[in-house]
Amino acid sequence: MSTIAELAVPAAEVALGDTLEAVPDVDVAVERVVAADPGHVMPYVWFATDSSTLAAVDDALAADPSVDDATRLVTRDDTALYRIEWIDDVAVTVALLTDAHATVLDVTVEKTRWQFRMLFDDRAALSRTYEFATEQGLSIEILRINRLEERRHGRFGLTDAQYESLIAALEYGYYEIPREMDMDELSDELDISHQALSERLRRAHRTLVEELVTLDELS
């Protein structure tokens, strides 16, 4: 059965280790994940910090040995979006994690480590990836393992309506910060009442949390 795993790797072994050390108070968020091309798996990265510190981020990225080139694309108050071209070693590290034909679903940065949310064909593929990558010297911590149900809308106990509402909320930017679409606009798109949508999302969120907690305990 397909398996979703969350893996943590020290930033010093992936990327931005020097930047995170030079600007310790910065918050880092990966904007887009391109699963098909390990060399460009995380080209767009947000850095949030005090506005007076953004210049320090520019300097840190310019000096960071894991960064081949960094271009600031957007600046919003205390936040800036960069397009980053990584050195080849970063692509090699990502390739180690995807060697078993795994798919990178999401990438986040927590203080001094990168966290990868990945989809594997089964638990054995995850084990092979862990063994292979650690043999190559990568320090991997497995944070969470969940199974992926075969039913399309029924995975994690969601009803079809709950699943479709969550997908719509994600696609229309309801979960973005700041939100790109509010509850009223989303309910109009789905042609249901504000109250019905609110209750549907709350039930879906509760179901997801309960299912994930249960699966985490089992794993």
XYZ file of C-alpha atoms in Angstrom:
219
model
C 0.000 0.000 0.000
C 1.231 3.489 -0.867
C 2.959 5.265 2.003
C 3.394 8.941 2.821
C 6.437 9.733 4.945
C 7.803 12.930 6.410
C 11.591 12.978 6.488
C 13.926 15.523 8.071
C 17.480 16.200 6.909
C 19.900 18.774 8.407
C 20.139 21.947 6.336
C 23.918 21.570 6.269
C 23.392 18.387 4.216
C 20.742 19.820 1.881
C 20.933 23.581 1.333
C 20.960 27.026 2.992
C 22.930 25.839 6.026
C 25.128 28.952 5.963
C 22.186 31.286 5.309
C 20.191 29.934 8.245
C 23.247 30.337 10.456
C 23.927 33.886 9.245
C 20.277 34.980 9.595
C 18.941 32.759 12.405
C 15.618 34.586 12.837
C 14.491 34.127 9.230
C 11.454 31.968 8.383
C 11.794 29.957 5.192
C 8.937 28.507 3.106
C 9.180 26.700 -0.212
C 6.635 28.102 -2.678
C 6.581 25.368 -5.297
C 7.691 21.766 -5.507
C 8.555 20.279 -8.897
C 8.568 16.553 -8.303
C 9.628 15.518 -11.802
C 12.968 17.330 -11.833
C 15.175 16.875 -8.745
C 17.452 19.660 -9.965
C 14.628 22.176 -9.617
C 12.605 20.670 -6.797
C 12.465 23.901 -4.827
C 13.197 26.859 -7.114
C 10.955 29.430 -5.387
C 11.587 30.175 -1.737
C 10.049 32.768 0.612
C 12.152 34.384 3.333
C 10.330 36.246 6.100
C 12.195 38.422 8.587
C 12.430 42.018 9.769
C 12.525 44.387 6.791
C 15.896 45.695 7.897
C 17.269 42.142 7.745
C 16.263 41.337 4.156
C 19.510 42.884 2.950
C 21.315 40.408 5.188
C 19.374 37.594 3.495
C 20.586 38.869 0.111
C 24.178 38.839 1.343
C 23.819 35.420 2.975
C 22.372 33.852 -0.166
C 25.127 35.375 -2.277
C 27.725 33.788 0.005
C 25.944 30.472 0.605
C 27.929 27.614 -1.006
C 24.726 25.671 -1.754
C 23.341 28.510 -3.901
C 24.511 29.004 -7.471
C 22.331 32.058 -8.037
C 19.529 33.801 -6.154
C 17.237 36.476 -7.565
C 14.752 38.409 -5.439
C 11.481 38.443 -7.367
C 8.938 39.939 -4.963
C 9.124 41.928 -1.729
C 6.063 42.250 0.520
C 6.675 44.138 3.743
C 8.973 41.805 5.706
C 8.810 38.936 3.207
C 10.663 38.299 -0.038
C 10.339 35.639 -2.728
C 13.532 34.387 -4.392
C 14.164 32.219 -7.413
C 17.116 30.057 -6.470
C 19.383 27.971 -8.662
C 21.078 25.348 -6.514
C 24.479 23.774 -6.966
C 24.608 20.216 -8.285
C 25.058 18.731 -4.798
C 21.529 19.813 -3.856
C 20.110 17.910 -6.817
C 22.167 14.876 -5.787
C 20.716 15.007 -2.280
C 17.156 15.142 -3.608
C 17.974 12.316 -6.012
C 19.021 10.161 -3.048
C 15.580 10.659 -1.543
C 13.738 9.892 -4.790
C 15.898 6.942 -5.876
C 13.031 4.486 -5.215
C 10.788 6.479 -7.611
C 9.329 8.407 -4.695
C 7.430 11.650 -5.319
C 8.181 14.823 -3.376
C 4.812 16.242 -2.287
C 5.949 19.142 -0.131
C 9.106 20.735 1.263
C 9.394 22.934 4.345
C 12.261 24.358 6.371
C 12.179 24.223 10.150
C 15.048 26.145 11.743
C 18.154 24.103 10.833
C 16.625 21.249 8.854
C 14.649 20.526 5.722
C 11.466 18.469 5.964
C 10.293 16.464 2.962
C 6.774 15.025 2.664
C 7.055 12.154 0.200
C 4.910 9.495 -1.432
C 6.325 5.973 -1.767
C 4.798 2.971 -3.531
C 4.929 1.018 -0.277
C 6.736 0.754 3.060
C 9.496 -1.335 1.453
C 10.326 1.527 -0.949
C 10.632 3.879 2.011
C 12.974 1.427 3.734
C 15.123 1.131 0.611
C 15.353 4.905 0.324
C 16.303 5.287 3.975
C 18.978 2.586 3.778
C 20.407 3.841 0.488
C 20.521 7.500 1.509
C 22.032 6.816 4.934
C 24.658 4.596 3.346
C 25.609 7.589 1.191
C 26.099 9.664 4.336
C 22.780 11.500 4.537
C 21.391 12.004 8.049
C 17.674 11.211 7.832
C 15.122 11.320 10.624
C 11.734 9.769 9.900
C 9.174 12.055 11.539
C 5.923 10.394 10.493
C 4.641 7.504 8.381
C 1.042 7.245 7.124
C -0.615 4.795 4.764
C -2.538 6.086 1.759
C -5.916 4.440 1.289
C -6.689 3.086 -2.174
C -10.148 4.698 -2.304
C -9.924 8.041 -4.106
C -12.300 10.170 -2.018
C -12.532 7.815 0.940
C -8.940 8.061 2.014
C -8.563 9.255 5.588
C -12.305 8.727 6.068
C -13.407 11.758 4.021
C -16.722 11.793 2.177
C -16.782 12.772 -1.508
C -18.232 16.181 -0.641
C -15.599 16.829 2.031
C -12.779 15.785 -0.278
C -14.020 17.937 -3.156
C -14.493 20.946 -0.843
C -10.962 20.615 0.518
C -9.511 20.375 -2.987
C -11.493 23.435 -4.094
C -10.381 25.376 -1.016
C -6.767 24.505 -1.796
C -7.008 25.344 -5.499
C -8.790 28.675 -4.968
C -6.296 29.851 -2.354
C -8.504 29.636 0.742
C -5.558 28.240 2.719
C -3.047 30.774 1.423
C -1.652 33.500 3.706
C -3.195 35.949 3.052
C -6.267 34.183 1.683
C -6.893 34.554 -2.046
C -10.572 33.608 -1.636
C -12.734 33.924 1.455
C -15.478 31.595 2.694
C -18.296 33.518 1.002
C -16.597 33.452 -2.399
C -15.688 29.778 -2.031
C -19.241 28.818 -1.086
C -20.466 30.657 -4.198
C -18.019 28.693 -6.347
C -19.286 25.418 -4.846
C -22.913 26.578 -5.002
C -23.607 25.823 -1.338
C -24.334 28.049 1.637
C -21.654 29.652 3.760
C -22.862 27.650 6.771
C -22.863 24.348 4.889
C -19.330 24.906 3.627
C -18.084 25.954 7.065
C -19.510 22.811 8.677
C -18.211 20.594 5.862
C -14.668 21.947 6.190
C -14.720 21.674 9.990
C -15.846 18.051 9.793
C -13.213 17.314 7.149
C -10.468 18.921 9.243
C -11.539 16.948 12.319
C -11.614 13.700 10.332
C -8.140 14.327 8.918
C -6.679 15.066 12.346
C -8.298 11.986 13.920
C -7.154 9.726 11.067
C -3.585 11.063 11.084
C -3.270 10.709 14.850
C -4.562 7.149 14.659
C -2.242 6.203 11.792
C 0.694 7.792 13.571
C 0.021 5.687 16.654
C -0.231 2.537 14.522
C 2.996 3.313 12.696
